[in-house]
CSV table of C-alpha atoms in Angstrom, one decimal:
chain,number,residue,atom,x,y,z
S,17,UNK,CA,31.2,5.7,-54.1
S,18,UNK,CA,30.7,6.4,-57.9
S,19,UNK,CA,28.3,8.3,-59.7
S,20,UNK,CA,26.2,6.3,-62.7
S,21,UNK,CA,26.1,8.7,-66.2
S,22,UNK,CA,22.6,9.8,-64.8
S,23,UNK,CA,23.9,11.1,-61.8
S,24,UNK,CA,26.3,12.8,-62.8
S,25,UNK,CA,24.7,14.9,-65.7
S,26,UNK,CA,23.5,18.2,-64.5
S,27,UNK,CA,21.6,19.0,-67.4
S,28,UNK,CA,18.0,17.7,-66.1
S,29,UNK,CA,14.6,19.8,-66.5
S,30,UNK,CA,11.3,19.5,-65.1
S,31,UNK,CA,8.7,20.2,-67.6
S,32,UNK,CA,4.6,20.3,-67.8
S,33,UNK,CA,2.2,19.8,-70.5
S,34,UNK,CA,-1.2,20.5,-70.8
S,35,UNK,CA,-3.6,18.4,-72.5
S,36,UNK,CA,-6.6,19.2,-74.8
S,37,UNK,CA,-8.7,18.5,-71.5
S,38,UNK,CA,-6.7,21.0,-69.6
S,39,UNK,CA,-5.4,18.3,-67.2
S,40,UNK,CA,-1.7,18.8,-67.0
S,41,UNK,CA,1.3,16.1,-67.4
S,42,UNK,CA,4.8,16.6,-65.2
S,43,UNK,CA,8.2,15.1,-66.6
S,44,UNK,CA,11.6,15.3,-66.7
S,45,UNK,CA,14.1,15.3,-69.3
S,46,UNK,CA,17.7,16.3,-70.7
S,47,UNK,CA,16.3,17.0,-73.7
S,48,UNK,CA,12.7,19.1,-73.5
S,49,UNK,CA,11.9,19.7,-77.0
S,50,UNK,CA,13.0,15.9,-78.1
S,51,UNK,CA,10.5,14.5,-75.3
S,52,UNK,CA,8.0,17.2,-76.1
S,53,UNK,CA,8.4,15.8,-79.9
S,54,UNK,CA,8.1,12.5,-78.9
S,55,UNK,CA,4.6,12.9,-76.8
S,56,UNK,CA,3.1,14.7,-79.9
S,57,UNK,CA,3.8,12.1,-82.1
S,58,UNK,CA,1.5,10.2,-80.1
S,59,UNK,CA,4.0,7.0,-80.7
S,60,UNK,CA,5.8,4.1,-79.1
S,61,UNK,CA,7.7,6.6,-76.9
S,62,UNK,CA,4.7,8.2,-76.0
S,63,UNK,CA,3.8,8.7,-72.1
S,64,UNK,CA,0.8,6.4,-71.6
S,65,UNK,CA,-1.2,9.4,-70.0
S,66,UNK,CA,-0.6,11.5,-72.8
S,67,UNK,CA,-1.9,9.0,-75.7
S,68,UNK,CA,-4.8,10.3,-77.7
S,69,UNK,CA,-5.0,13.3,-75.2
S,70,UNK,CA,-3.6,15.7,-77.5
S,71,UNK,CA,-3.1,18.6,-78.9
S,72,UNK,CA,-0.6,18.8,-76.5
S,73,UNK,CA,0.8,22.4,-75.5
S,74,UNK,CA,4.1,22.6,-73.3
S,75,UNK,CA,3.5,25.4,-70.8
S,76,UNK,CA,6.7,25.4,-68.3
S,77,UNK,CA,10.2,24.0,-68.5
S,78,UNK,CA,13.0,24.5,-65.9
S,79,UNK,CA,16.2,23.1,-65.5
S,80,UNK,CA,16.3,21.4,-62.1
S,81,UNK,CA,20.1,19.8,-61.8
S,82,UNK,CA,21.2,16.2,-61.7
S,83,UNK,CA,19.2,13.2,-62.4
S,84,UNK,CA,18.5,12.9,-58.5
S,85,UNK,CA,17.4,16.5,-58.1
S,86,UNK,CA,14.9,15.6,-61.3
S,87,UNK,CA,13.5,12.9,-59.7
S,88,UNK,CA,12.4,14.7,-56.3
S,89,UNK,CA,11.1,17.7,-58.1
S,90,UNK,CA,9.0,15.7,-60.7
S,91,UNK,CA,7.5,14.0,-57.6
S,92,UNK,CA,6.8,17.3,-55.7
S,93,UNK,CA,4.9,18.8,-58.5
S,94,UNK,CA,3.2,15.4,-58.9
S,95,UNK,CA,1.9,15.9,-55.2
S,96,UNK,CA,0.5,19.5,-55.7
S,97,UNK,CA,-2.9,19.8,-56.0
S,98,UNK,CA,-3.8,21.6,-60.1
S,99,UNK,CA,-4.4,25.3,-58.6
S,100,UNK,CA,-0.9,25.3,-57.3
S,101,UNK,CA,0.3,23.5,-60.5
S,102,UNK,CA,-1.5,26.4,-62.5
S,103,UNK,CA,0.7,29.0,-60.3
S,104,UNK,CA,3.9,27.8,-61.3
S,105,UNK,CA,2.5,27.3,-65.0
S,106,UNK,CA,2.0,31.2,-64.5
S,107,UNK,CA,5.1,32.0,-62.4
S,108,UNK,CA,3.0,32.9,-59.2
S,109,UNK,CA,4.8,30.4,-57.5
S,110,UNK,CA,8.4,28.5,-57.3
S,111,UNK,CA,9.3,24.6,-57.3
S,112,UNK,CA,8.6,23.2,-54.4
């Protein structure tokens, strides 16, 4: 079985940013500060949640692995309810 490129790059992070509401967003990326850059700009490349919600503030980043790994972290932290989100935005807690 081969891996595809996204599989086998290691170099993933999970990251969150909070809106000017306080509501936070959860992503992943190879590159945090590009996709941070990119959300701000408020552009094409844009999340959809995070158009005209700004200004946006990045408050946690952590490398999570492969691709794979990525993908089932972002959608644990999707699944938490905000107080727990907050902890880990504060280091009370760890990924789930």
């Amino acid at each position: 079985m081969s891996l595809s490129p996204l599989d086998s790059d290691s170099n993933w992070n999970l990251y969150l940013v909070r809106m000017a509401s306080g509501q936070l967003y959860c992503g992943i990326s190879t590159d945090v500060e590009r996709r941070f850059a990119e959300h701000c700009a408020n552009g094409a490349k844009t999340a959809r949640a995070l158009r005209g919600r700004g200004p946006l503030t990045l408050v946690y980043q952590t490398a999570v692995g492969a691709h794979g790994d990525a993908l089932r972290a972002e959608m644990r932290v999707k699944k938490l309810p905000k107080t727990e989100k907050e902890k880990l935005v504060r280091g009370e807690r760890s990924l789930p």
